[in-house]
PDB file of C-alpha atoms in Angstrom:
ATOM      1  CA  MET C  30       0.836  20.557  -0.862  1.00  0.00           C
ATOM      2  CA  GLU C  31      -1.386  19.127  -3.617  1.00  0.00           C
ATOM      3  CA  ARG C  32       0.226  18.430  -7.001  1.00  0.00           C
ATOM      4  CA  ALA C  33      -1.513  19.227 -10.311  1.00  0.00           C
ATOM      5  CA  GLU C  34      -1.665  15.509 -11.247  1.00  0.00           C
ATOM      6  CA  ASP C  35      -3.396  14.657  -7.964  1.00  0.00           C
ATOM      7  CA  VAL C  36      -5.894  17.511  -8.372  1.00  0.00           C
ATOM      8  CA  LYS C  37      -6.792  16.298 -11.902  1.00  0.00           C
ATOM      9  CA  LYS C  38      -7.770  12.934 -10.404  1.00  0.00           C
ATOM     10  CA  HIS C  39      -9.924  14.700  -7.780  1.00  0.00           C
ATOM     11  CA  ILE C  40     -12.095  16.458 -10.389  1.00  0.00           C
ATOM     12  CA  LYS C  41     -13.857  13.235 -11.432  1.00  0.00           C
ATOM     13  CA  VAL C  42     -14.559  12.530  -7.753  1.00  0.00           C
ATOM     14  CA  TYR C  43     -16.011  16.040  -7.291  1.00  0.00           C
ATOM     15  CA  LEU C  44     -18.504  15.369 -10.091  1.00  0.00           C
ATOM     16  CA  TRP C  45     -19.576  12.065  -8.472  1.00  0.00           C
ATOM     17  CA  VAL C  46     -20.015  13.882  -5.158  1.00  0.00           C
ATOM     18  CA  PHE C  47     -22.131  16.501  -6.954  1.00  0.00           C
ATOM     19  CA  ALA C  48     -24.333  13.716  -8.377  1.00  0.00           C
ATOM     20  CA  GLY C  49     -24.639  12.206  -4.880  1.00  0.00           C
ATOM     21  CA  LEU C  50     -25.710  15.550  -3.413  1.00  0.00           C
ATOM     22  CA  VAL C  51     -28.352  16.129  -6.105  1.00  0.00           C
ATOM     23  CA  ILE C  52     -29.753  12.606  -5.681  1.00  0.00           C
ATOM     24  CA  GLY C  53     -29.741  13.068  -1.883  1.00  0.00           C
ATOM     25  CA  THR C  54     -31.737  16.304  -2.225  1.00  0.00           C
ATOM     26  CA  ILE C  55     -34.315  14.683  -4.523  1.00  0.00           C
ATOM     27  CA  VAL C  56     -34.672  11.672  -2.195  1.00  0.00           C
ATOM     28  CA  THR C  57     -35.119  13.973   0.846  1.00  0.00           C
ATOM     29  CA  VAL C  58     -37.998  15.825  -0.831  1.00  0.00           C
ATOM     30  CA  ALA C  59     -39.545  12.577  -2.167  1.00  0.00           C
ATOM     31  CA  VAL C  60     -39.434  10.878   1.260  1.00  0.00           C
ATOM     32  CA  SER C  61     -41.067  13.910   2.903  1.00  0.00           C
ATOM     33  CA  ASN C  62     -44.081  13.361   0.615  1.00  0.00           C
ATOM     34  CA  LEU C  63     -44.525   9.747   1.755  1.00  0.00           C
ATOM     35  CA  GLN C  64     -46.318  10.716   5.006  1.00  0.00           C
ATOM     36  CA  ALA C  65     -44.047   8.327   6.923  1.00  0.00           C
ATOM     37  CA  GLY C  66     -44.962   9.862  10.284  1.00  0.00           C
ATOM     38  CA  VAL C  67     -43.171  12.631  12.175  1.00  0.00           C
ATOM     39  CA  ALA C  68     -40.572  10.510  14.026  1.00  0.00           C
ATOM     40  CA  LEU C  69     -39.647   8.347  11.019  1.00  0.00           C
ATOM     41  CA  GLY C  70     -39.731  11.398   8.735  1.00  0.00           C
ATOM     42  CA  ILE C  71     -37.289  13.299  10.965  1.00  0.00           C
ATOM     43  CA  PHE C  72     -35.027  10.227  11.240  1.00  0.00           C
ATOM     44  CA  ILE C  73     -34.868   9.657   7.459  1.00  0.00           C
ATOM     45  CA  ALA C  74     -34.371  13.371   6.684  1.00  0.00           C
ATOM     46  CA  MET C  75     -31.516  13.633   9.208  1.00  0.00           C
ATOM     47  CA  VAL C  76     -29.833  10.437   7.942  1.00  0.00           C
ATOM     48  CA  ILE C  77     -29.861  11.797   4.365  1.00  0.00           C
ATOM     49  CA  ALA C  78     -28.696  15.266   5.535  1.00  0.00           C
ATOM     50  CA  THR C  79     -25.828  13.625   7.475  1.00  0.00           C
ATOM     51  CA  PHE C  80     -24.882  11.598   4.376  1.00  0.00           C
ATOM     52  CA  LYS C  81     -24.884  14.758   2.220  1.00  0.00           C
ATOM     53  CA  GLY C  82     -22.982  16.722   4.876  1.00  0.00           C
ATOM     54  CA  SER C  83     -20.356  13.953   5.042  1.00  0.00           C
ATOM     55  CA  LEU C  84     -19.892  14.152   1.266  1.00  0.00           C
ATOM     56  CA  VAL C  85     -19.337  17.937   1.423  1.00  0.00           C
ATOM     57  CA  ALA C  86     -17.006  17.735   4.449  1.00  0.00           C
ATOM     58  CA  GLY C  87     -15.116  14.635   3.280  1.00  0.00           C
ATOM     59  CA  PHE C  88     -14.526  15.553  -0.355  1.00  0.00           C
ATOM     60  CA  PHE C  89     -15.053  19.309  -0.947  1.00  0.00           C
ATOM     61  CA  MET C  90     -13.471  20.265   2.397  1.00  0.00           C
ATOM     62  CA  HIS C  91     -10.859  17.491   2.050  1.00  0.00           C
ATOM     63  CA  LEU C  92     -11.498  16.198   5.563  1.00  0.00           C
ATOM     64  CA  ARG C  93     -10.810  12.632   4.399  1.00  0.00           C
ATOM     65  CA  THR C  94      -7.119  13.403   4.063  1.00  0.00           C
ATOM     66  CA  GLU C  95      -6.679  16.136   6.684  1.00  0.00           C
ATOM     67  CA  LYS C  96      -4.006  16.385   9.393  1.00  0.00           C
ATOM     68  CA  LYS C  97      -4.536  15.058  12.919  1.00  0.00           C
ATOM     69  CA  LEU C  98      -4.675  18.555  14.436  1.00  0.00           C
ATOM     70  CA  ILE C  99      -7.826  19.392  12.438  1.00  0.00           C
ATOM     71  CA  TYR C 100      -9.476  16.137  13.558  1.00  0.00           C
ATOM     72  CA  PHE C 101      -8.560  17.047  17.139  1.00  0.00           C
ATOM     73  CA  VAL C 102     -10.142  20.524  16.816  1.00  0.00           C
ATOM     74  CA  LEU C 103     -13.298  19.043  15.275  1.00  0.00           C
ATOM     75  CA  GLY C 104     -13.447  16.282  17.905  1.00  0.00           C
ATOM     76  CA  ILE C 105     -13.416  18.861  20.710  1.00  0.00           C
ATOM     77  CA  THR C 106     -16.065  20.877  18.827  1.00  0.00           C
ATOM     78  CA  ALA C 107     -18.314  17.823  18.443  1.00  0.00           C
ATOM     79  CA  LEU C 108     -17.966  17.082  22.160  1.00  0.00           C
ATOM     80  CA  LEU C 109     -18.839  20.673  23.123  1.00  0.00           C
ATOM     81  CA  LEU C 110     -21.793  20.633  20.713  1.00  0.00           C
ATOM     82  CA  LEU C 111     -23.138  17.494  22.414  1.00  0.00           C
ATOM     83  CA  VAL C 112     -22.723  19.155  25.831  1.00  0.00           C
ATOM     84  CA  LEU C 113     -24.560  22.235  24.510  1.00  0.00           C
ATOM     85  CA  MET C 114     -27.426  20.070  23.245  1.00  0.00           C
ATOM     86  CA  PHE C 115     -27.638  18.073  26.504  1.00  0.00           C
ATOM     87  CA  ILE C 116     -27.583  21.189  28.702  1.00  0.00           C
ATOM     88  CA  THR C 117     -30.608  22.432  26.736  1.00  0.00           C
ATOM     89  CA  PHE C 118     -32.441  19.142  27.158  1.00  0.00           C
ATOM     90  CA  PHE C 119     -31.679  18.938  30.886  1.00  0.00           C
ATOM     91  CA  THR C 120     -33.831  22.051  31.296  1.00  0.00           C
ATOM     92  CA  ILE C 121     -36.885  20.168  30.003  1.00  0.00           C
ATOM     93  CA  GLY C 122     -35.886  16.607  30.976  1.00  0.00           C
ATOM     94  CA  ASP C 123     -38.448  16.402  33.786  1.00  0.00           C
ATOM     95  CA  GLN C 124     -41.162  17.859  31.535  1.00  0.00           C
ATOM     96  CA  VAL C 125     -41.043  15.294  28.720  1.00  0.00           C
ATOM     97  CA  GLY C 126     -44.550  13.984  28.125  1.00  0.00           C
ATOM     98  CA  VAL C 127     -46.078  16.583  30.443  1.00  0.00           C
ATOM     99  CA  GLN C 128     -48.418  18.999  28.723  1.00  0.00           C
ATOM    100  CA  ILE C 129     -47.635  22.504  29.881  1.00  0.00           C
ATOM    101  CA  VAL C 130     -50.687  24.729  29.851  1.00  0.00           C
ATOM    102  CA  PRO C 131     -49.945  28.407  30.345  1.00  0.00           C
ATOM    103  CA  GLU C 132     -51.711  30.346  33.103  1.00  0.00           C
ATOM    104  CA  SER C 133     -53.537  32.354  30.502  1.00  0.00           C
ATOM    105  CA  ALA C 134     -55.182  29.183  29.133  1.00  0.00           C
ATOM    106  CA  GLY C 135     -56.922  29.781  25.879  1.00  0.00           C
ATOM    107  CA  HIS C 136     -54.107  31.950  24.494  1.00  0.00           C
ATOM    108  CA  SER C 137     -51.959  30.329  21.829  1.00  0.00           C
ATOM    109  CA  VAL C 138     -48.437  29.537  23.075  1.00  0.00           C
ATOM    110  CA  HIS C 139     -46.766  29.452  19.738  1.00  0.00           C
TER     111      HIS C 139
ATOM    112  CA  MET Y  25       6.423  42.080   9.681  1.00  0.00           C
ATOM    113  CA  GLU Y  26       5.585  39.130   7.471  1.00  0.00           C
ATOM    114  CA  ILE Y  27       3.021  36.579   8.672  1.00  0.00           C
ATOM    115  CA  PRO Y  28       4.806  33.221   8.998  1.00  0.00           C
ATOM    116  CA  TYR Y  29       3.769  29.917   7.404  1.00  0.00           C
ATOM    117  CA  THR Y  30       1.251  31.265   4.890  1.00  0.00           C
ATOM    118  CA  VAL Y  31       2.703  29.030   2.166  1.00  0.00           C
ATOM    119  CA  ASP Y  32       4.832  26.355   3.800  1.00  0.00           C
ATOM    120  CA  ALA Y  33       3.470  24.063   6.455  1.00  0.00           C
ATOM    121  CA  HIS Y  34       4.336  24.811  10.070  1.00  0.00           C
ATOM    122  CA  PRO Y  35       6.833  22.153  11.250  1.00  0.00           C
ATOM    123  CA  GLU Y  36       4.809  21.450  14.395  1.00  0.00           C
ATOM    124  CA  THR Y  37       1.348  21.118  12.826  1.00  0.00           C
ATOM    125  CA  GLY Y  38       2.055  20.135   9.230  1.00  0.00           C
ATOM    126  CA  LEU Y  39      -0.424  22.821   8.118  1.00  0.00           C
ATOM    127  CA  HIS Y  40      -0.175  26.405   6.897  1.00  0.00           C
ATOM    128  CA  ASN Y  41      -1.444  28.805   9.557  1.00  0.00           C
ATOM    129  CA  SER Y  42      -4.449  30.110   7.596  1.00  0.00           C
ATOM    130  CA  LYS Y  43      -5.863  26.588   7.467  1.00  0.00           C
ATOM    131  CA  ILE Y  44      -5.694  26.175  11.238  1.00  0.00           C
ATOM    132  CA  GLY Y  45      -7.221  29.647  11.574  1.00  0.00           C
ATOM    133  CA  ILE Y  46     -10.217  28.900   9.335  1.00  0.00           C
ATOM    134  CA  TRP Y  47     -10.913  25.541  11.023  1.00  0.00           C
ATOM    135  CA  LEU Y  48     -10.907  27.190  14.458  1.00  0.00           C
ATOM    136  CA  PHE Y  49     -13.288  29.824  13.086  1.00  0.00           C
ATOM    137  CA  LEU Y  50     -15.535  27.125  11.590  1.00  0.00           C
ATOM    138  CA  ALA Y  51     -15.516  25.325  14.967  1.00  0.00           C
ATOM    139  CA  SER Y  52     -16.949  28.502  16.540  1.00  0.00           C
ATOM    140  CA  GLU Y  53     -19.525  28.638  13.734  1.00  0.00           C
ATOM    141  CA  VAL Y  54     -20.573  25.054  14.502  1.00  0.00           C
ATOM    142  CA  MET Y  55     -21.313  26.163  18.064  1.00  0.00           C
ATOM    143  CA  LEU Y  56     -23.245  29.240  16.849  1.00  0.00           C
ATOM    144  CA  PHE Y  57     -25.537  27.303  14.513  1.00  0.00           C
ATOM    145  CA  GLY Y  58     -25.592  24.343  16.929  1.00  0.00           C
ATOM    146  CA  GLY Y  59     -26.985  26.605  19.653  1.00  0.00           C
ATOM    147  CA  LEU Y  60     -29.740  27.796  17.332  1.00  0.00           C
ATOM    148  CA  PHE Y  61     -30.556  24.251  16.195  1.00  0.00           C
ATOM    149  CA  SER Y  62     -30.719  23.303  19.858  1.00  0.00           C
ATOM    150  CA  ALA Y  63     -33.161  26.180  20.451  1.00  0.00           C
ATOM    151  CA  TYR Y  64     -35.265  24.978  17.492  1.00  0.00           C
ATOM    152  CA  ILE Y  65     -35.454  21.420  18.879  1.00  0.00           C
ATOM    153  CA  LEU Y  66     -36.320  22.729  22.350  1.00  0.00           C
ATOM    154  CA  LEU Y  67     -39.076  24.995  21.030  1.00  0.00           C
ATOM    155  CA  ARG Y  68     -40.526  22.324  18.773  1.00  0.00           C
ATOM    156  CA  THR Y  69     -40.529  19.506  21.339  1.00  0.00           C
ATOM    157  CA  GLY Y  70     -41.869  21.902  23.979  1.00  0.00           C
ATOM    158  CA  SER Y  71     -44.834  23.073  21.930  1.00  0.00           C
ATOM    159  CA  LEU Y  72     -48.319  21.711  22.525  1.00  0.00           C
ATOM    160  CA  PRO Y  73     -49.353  18.771  20.315  1.00  0.00           C
ATOM    161  CA  GLY Y  74     -50.596  19.926  16.939  1.00  0.00           C
ATOM    162  CA  VAL Y  75     -49.501  23.532  17.481  1.00  0.00           C
ATOM    163  CA  TRP Y  76     -46.178  23.494  15.599  1.00  0.00           C
ATOM    164  CA  PRO Y  77     -46.874  23.917  11.882  1.00  0.00           C
ATOM    165  CA  LEU Y  78     -45.545  21.574   9.222  1.00  0.00           C
ATOM    166  CA  GLY Y  79     -42.849  23.470   7.311  1.00  0.00           C
ATOM    167  CA  SER Y  80     -44.108  22.290   3.918  1.00  0.00           C
ATOM    168  CA  ASP Y  81     -47.560  23.775   4.674  1.00  0.00           C
ATOM    169  CA  ILE Y  82     -46.304  27.352   5.005  1.00  0.00           C
ATOM    170  CA  LEU Y  83     -42.950  27.421   3.160  1.00  0.00           C
ATOM    171  CA  SER Y  84     -42.392  26.760  -0.533  1.00  0.00           C
ATOM    172  CA  VAL Y  85     -40.668  23.375  -0.939  1.00  0.00           C
ATOM    173  CA  PRO Y  86     -39.948  23.868  -4.707  1.00  0.00           C
ATOM    174  CA  ILE Y  87     -38.199  27.206  -3.990  1.00  0.00           C
ATOM    175  CA  GLY Y  88     -36.272  25.689  -1.065  1.00  0.00           C
ATOM    176  CA  THR Y  89     -35.252  22.685  -3.204  1.00  0.00           C
ATOM    177  CA  PHE Y  90     -34.139  24.944  -6.059  1.00  0.00           C
ATOM    178  CA  ASN Y  91     -32.065  27.067  -3.675  1.00  0.00           C
ATOM    179  CA  THR Y  92     -30.492  23.896  -2.224  1.00  0.00           C
ATOM    180  CA  LEU Y  93     -29.416  22.873  -5.721  1.00  0.00           C
ATOM    181  CA  VAL Y  94     -28.059  26.397  -6.373  1.00  0.00           C
ATOM    182  CA  LEU Y  95     -25.844  26.173  -3.262  1.00  0.00           C
ATOM    183  CA  ILE Y  96     -24.696  22.632  -4.116  1.00  0.00           C
ATOM    184  CA  ILE Y  97     -23.657  23.728  -7.631  1.00  0.00           C
ATOM    185  CA  SER Y  98     -21.875  26.760  -6.132  1.00  0.00           C
ATOM    186  CA  SER Y  99     -19.878  24.401  -3.875  1.00  0.00           C
ATOM    187  CA  VAL Y 100     -18.776  22.452  -6.978  1.00  0.00           C
ATOM    188  CA  THR Y 101     -17.726  25.630  -8.815  1.00  0.00           C
ATOM    189  CA  MET Y 102     -15.887  26.808  -5.666  1.00  0.00           C
ATOM    190  CA  VAL Y 103     -13.836  23.638  -5.393  1.00  0.00           C
ATOM    191  CA  MET Y 104     -13.221  23.766  -9.158  1.00  0.00           C
ATOM    192  CA  SER Y 105     -11.852  27.316  -8.845  1.00  0.00           C
ATOM    193  CA  TRP Y 106      -9.271  26.032  -6.328  1.00  0.00           C
ATOM    194  CA  ALA Y 107      -8.505  23.000  -8.522  1.00  0.00           C
ATOM    195  CA  SER Y 108      -7.986  25.321 -11.544  1.00  0.00           C
ATOM    196  CA  LEU Y 109      -5.344  27.286  -9.639  1.00  0.00           C
ATOM    197  CA  LYS Y 110      -3.601  24.055  -8.646  1.00  0.00           C
ATOM    198  CA  MET Y 111      -3.533  23.165 -12.364  1.00  0.00           C
ATOM    199  CA  ASN Y 112      -2.098  26.603 -13.146  1.00  0.00           C
ATOM    200  CA  ASP Y 113      -5.159  27.733 -15.144  1.00  0.00           C
ATOM    201  CA  PHE Y 114      -5.953  31.263 -13.956  1.00  0.00           C
ATOM    202  CA  SER Y 115      -8.621  32.012 -16.586  1.00  0.00           C
ATOM    203  CA  LYS Y 116     -10.623  28.949 -15.522  1.00  0.00           C
ATOM    204  CA  TYR Y 117     -10.231  30.055 -11.907  1.00  0.00           C
ATOM    205  CA  LYS Y 118     -11.815  33.397 -12.824  1.00  0.00           C
ATOM    206  CA  LEU Y 119     -14.667  31.614 -14.615  1.00  0.00           C
ATOM    207  CA  TYR Y 120     -15.438  29.213 -11.743  1.00  0.00           C
ATOM    208  CA  MET Y 121     -15.052  31.846  -9.014  1.00  0.00           C
ATOM    209  CA  GLY Y 122     -17.270  34.272 -10.982  1.00  0.00           C
ATOM    210  CA  THR Y 123     -19.895  31.523 -11.326  1.00  0.00           C
ATOM    211  CA  THR Y 124     -19.715  30.848  -7.568  1.00  0.00           C
ATOM    212  CA  ILE Y 125     -20.343  34.543  -6.866  1.00  0.00           C
ATOM    213  CA  LEU Y 126     -23.296  34.619  -9.278  1.00  0.00           C
ATOM    214  CA  LEU Y 127     -24.833  31.463  -7.785  1.00  0.00           C
ATOM    215  CA  GLY Y 128     -24.422  32.812  -4.242  1.00  0.00           C
ATOM    216  CA  SER Y 129     -26.128  36.042  -5.340  1.00  0.00           C
ATOM    217  CA  LEU Y 130     -28.913  34.053  -7.018  1.00  0.00           C
ATOM    218  CA  PHE Y 131     -29.493  32.205  -3.729  1.00  0.00           C
ATOM    219  CA  LEU Y 132     -29.913  35.516  -1.887  1.00  0.00           C
ATOM    220  CA  VAL Y 133     -32.130  37.064  -4.590  1.00  0.00           C
ATOM    221  CA  ILE Y 134     -34.474  34.046  -4.459  1.00  0.00           C
ATOM    222  CA  LYS Y 135     -34.437  34.097  -0.648  1.00  0.00           C
ATOM    223  CA  ILE Y 136     -35.310  37.792  -0.437  1.00  0.00           C
ATOM    224  CA  PHE Y 137     -37.660  38.308  -3.383  1.00  0.00           C
ATOM    225  CA  TYR Y 138     -39.433  34.925  -3.528  1.00  0.00           C
ATOM    226  CA  GLU Y 139     -39.522  34.054   0.171  1.00  0.00           C
ATOM    227  CA  TYR Y 140     -39.000  36.977   2.570  1.00  0.00           C
ATOM    228  CA  ILE Y 141     -40.904  39.716   0.721  1.00  0.00           C
ATOM    229  CA  PRO Y 142     -44.011  37.544  -0.004  1.00  0.00           C
ATOM    230  CA  LYS Y 143     -43.975  36.506   3.691  1.00  0.00           C
ATOM    231  CA  PHE Y 144     -43.791  40.150   4.818  1.00  0.00           C
ATOM    232  CA  SER Y 145     -46.544  41.148   2.410  1.00  0.00           C
ATOM    233  CA  HIS Y 146     -48.775  38.517   4.084  1.00  0.00           C
ATOM    234  CA  HIS Y 147     -47.845  40.038   7.473  1.00  0.00           C
ATOM    235  CA  HIS Y 148     -45.668  37.114   8.513  1.00  0.00           C
ATOM    236  CA  PHE Y 149     -42.815  38.533  10.576  1.00  0.00           C
ATOM    237  CA  PRO Y 150     -40.407  37.077  13.177  1.00  0.00           C
ATOM    238  CA  SER Y 151     -42.814  38.419  15.808  1.00  0.00           C
ATOM    239  CA  THR Y 152     -45.786  36.537  14.288  1.00  0.00           C
ATOM    240  CA  ASP Y 153     -45.142  33.228  16.078  1.00  0.00           C
ATOM    241  CA  THR Y 154     -42.361  30.956  17.320  1.00  0.00           C
ATOM    242  CA  PHE Y 155     -42.015  29.123  13.996  1.00  0.00           C
ATOM    243  CA  TYR Y 156     -41.457  32.328  12.040  1.00  0.00           C
ATOM    244  CA  ALA Y 157     -39.125  33.642  14.770  1.00  0.00           C
ATOM    245  CA  ILE Y 158     -36.797  30.642  14.473  1.00  0.00           C
ATOM    246  CA  TYR Y 159     -37.264  30.466  10.668  1.00  0.00           C
ATOM    247  CA  PHE Y 160     -36.212  34.087  10.115  1.00  0.00           C
ATOM    248  CA  THR Y 161     -33.387  33.841  12.689  1.00  0.00           C
ATOM    249  CA  LEU Y 162     -31.842  30.686  11.208  1.00  0.00           C
ATOM    250  CA  THR Y 163     -32.290  31.572   7.529  1.00  0.00           C
ATOM    251  CA  GLY Y 164     -31.408  35.250   8.133  1.00  0.00           C
ATOM    252  CA  LEU Y 165     -28.156  34.352   9.888  1.00  0.00           C
ATOM    253  CA  HIS Y 166     -27.370  31.835   7.160  1.00  0.00           C
ATOM    254  CA  GLY Y 167     -28.134  34.477   4.511  1.00  0.00           C
ATOM    255  CA  LEU Y 168     -25.701  36.887   6.179  1.00  0.00           C
ATOM    256  CA  HIS Y 169     -23.038  34.165   6.007  1.00  0.00           C
ATOM    257  CA  VAL Y 170     -23.746  33.729   2.280  1.00  0.00           C
ATOM    258  CA  LEU Y 171     -23.422  37.512   1.839  1.00  0.00           C
ATOM    259  CA  GLY Y 172     -20.086  37.489   3.736  1.00  0.00           C
ATOM    260  CA  GLY Y 173     -18.814  34.654   1.520  1.00  0.00           C
ATOM    261  CA  ILE Y 174     -19.866  36.509  -1.650  1.00  0.00           C
ATOM    262  CA  LEU Y 175     -17.952  39.641  -0.541  1.00  0.00           C
ATOM    263  CA  VAL Y 176     -14.782  37.656   0.233  1.00  0.00           C
ATOM    264  CA  ASN Y 177     -15.044  35.735  -3.055  1.00  0.00           C
ATOM    265  CA  LEU Y 178     -15.662  38.995  -4.930  1.00  0.00           C
ATOM    266  CA  TYR Y 179     -12.416  40.386  -3.481  1.00  0.00           C
ATOM    267  CA  PHE Y 180     -10.487  37.266  -4.533  1.00  0.00           C
ATOM    268  CA  TRP Y 181     -12.090  37.376  -7.982  1.00  0.00           C
ATOM    269  CA  GLY Y 182     -11.181  41.070  -8.433  1.00  0.00           C
ATOM    270  CA  PRO Y 183      -8.425  43.063  -6.701  1.00  0.00           C
ATOM    271  CA  GLY Y 184      -7.229  40.203  -4.464  1.00  0.00           C
ATOM    272  CA  SER Y 185      -6.369  38.052  -7.482  1.00  0.00           C
ATOM    273  CA  LYS Y 186      -3.290  40.199  -8.215  1.00  0.00           C
ATOM    274  CA  LEU Y 187      -1.463  38.045  -5.669  1.00  0.00           C
ATOM    275  CA  TRP Y 188      -1.512  35.173  -8.184  1.00  0.00           C
ATOM    276  CA  LYS Y 189       1.159  36.959 -10.249  1.00  0.00           C
ATOM    277  CA  THR Y 190       3.608  37.360  -7.374  1.00  0.00           C
ATOM    278  CA  GLU Y 191       2.803  34.517  -4.943  1.00  0.00           C
ATOM    279  CA  PRO Y 192       0.675  31.849  -6.684  1.00  0.00           C
ATOM    280  CA  GLU Y 193       0.947  29.242  -3.922  1.00  0.00           C
ATOM    281  CA  ARG Y 194      -0.111  31.729  -1.247  1.00  0.00           C
ATOM    282  CA  PHE Y 195      -3.052  32.810  -3.413  1.00  0.00           C
ATOM    283  CA  SER Y 196      -4.223  29.190  -3.903  1.00  0.00           C
ATOM    284  CA  ASN Y 197      -4.049  28.692  -0.139  1.00  0.00           C
ATOM    285  CA  ARG Y 198      -6.290  31.737   0.304  1.00  0.00           C
ATOM    286  CA  ILE Y 199      -8.812  30.301  -2.162  1.00  0.00           C
ATOM    287  CA  GLU Y 200      -8.701  26.948  -0.371  1.00  0.00           C
ATOM    288  CA  VAL Y 201      -9.501  28.707   2.927  1.00  0.00           C
ATOM    289  CA  ALA Y 202     -12.296  30.786   1.334  1.00  0.00           C
ATOM    290  CA  GLY Y 203     -13.605  27.520  -0.131  1.00  0.00           C
ATOM    291  CA  LEU Y 204     -13.681  25.832   3.289  1.00  0.00           C
ATOM    292  CA  TYR Y 205     -15.889  28.662   4.549  1.00  0.00           C
ATOM    293  CA  TRP Y 206     -18.161  28.468   1.483  1.00  0.00           C
ATOM    294  CA  HIS Y 207     -18.588  24.688   1.797  1.00  0.00           C
ATOM    295  CA  PHE Y 208     -19.426  25.116   5.488  1.00  0.00           C
ATOM    296  CA  VAL Y 209     -22.210  27.568   4.560  1.00  0.00           C
ATOM    297  CA  ASP Y 210     -23.499  24.953   2.070  1.00  0.00           C
ATOM    298  CA  LEU Y 211     -23.279  22.278   4.782  1.00  0.00           C
ATOM    299  CA  VAL Y 212     -25.377  24.362   7.201  1.00  0.00           C
ATOM    300  CA  TRP Y 213     -28.068  24.770   4.521  1.00  0.00           C
ATOM    301  CA  ILE Y 214     -28.080  20.993   3.906  1.00  0.00           C
ATOM    302  CA  PHE Y 215     -29.357  20.625   7.493  1.00  0.00           C
ATOM    303  CA  LEU Y 216     -31.523  23.778   7.522  1.00  0.00           C
ATOM    304  CA  PHE Y 217     -33.525  22.843   4.427  1.00  0.00           C
ATOM    305  CA  PRO Y 218     -35.133  19.578   5.655  1.00  0.00           C
ATOM    306  CA  THR Y 219     -35.452  20.890   9.228  1.00  0.00           C
ATOM    307  CA  LEU Y 220     -37.429  24.008   8.299  1.00  0.00           C
ATOM    308  CA  TYR Y 221     -39.060  23.171   4.965  1.00  0.00           C
ATOM    309  CA  LEU Y 222     -39.933  19.495   5.161  1.00  0.00           C
ATOM    310  CA  LEU Y 223     -40.472  18.453   8.789  1.00  0.00           C
TER     311      LEU Y 223
END
């Protein structure tokens, strides 16, 4: 149970986190204008998004000081999410780099 | 029958039950959005070279950036509403929670009137192409989550806040749980925005 004195100390931290999130958003948009290339662009955008997401989860959702049971639940979730992602990629694993042209060539596939 | 451990921590887990409940729910939400993100990656990597459009060419980056900032500010006001209750300041709670509701509503108004309706008026629908299909699915589902959060917060701002007078600790726990959901919705948008609008 959080005490009022502890919560008062948190408020300053919340404002720093807010500043971090705003700066992160501005940097994300600025970097996207640099024409860094698709692969590098995706990498940088995801690194910044992960940083911002960690700030929200760690401080606003208090995950930094959470009980072990919550970490356990989230650990299992992360594992299942990875499995979900890999199952999807296994379906196209043998097609990477192969250009698939539909039978009705000439029609747009997107 | 009274629900156990809504205020005190369960001796086995060290947590009140509503907190375990919301984290299990959020775990299922991670899988829901994770599945859709996975579909997005699959569709994008599977498209022919040069076919997938650049998000910034067809979506408004300034509007998306503004909406990102709106959600970030709403996360701050949400956590401040919980902190106000912990500091025994109910009037500040009402102010911060009311602001959170207004910011959430602003996000939806911008989404609908400055993004969806102009897209529809230019005949861009989910059926138009794969990009718009995944764009409307991801942002539409996220928008429904924002709407759900607004309704819950509205209840806790209005009639649900009566609980503060009789069981203040239980009420603050409810706001903490509602806050966890709201921050999760913000977190999803933090990943949606660069994925759809910038890449």
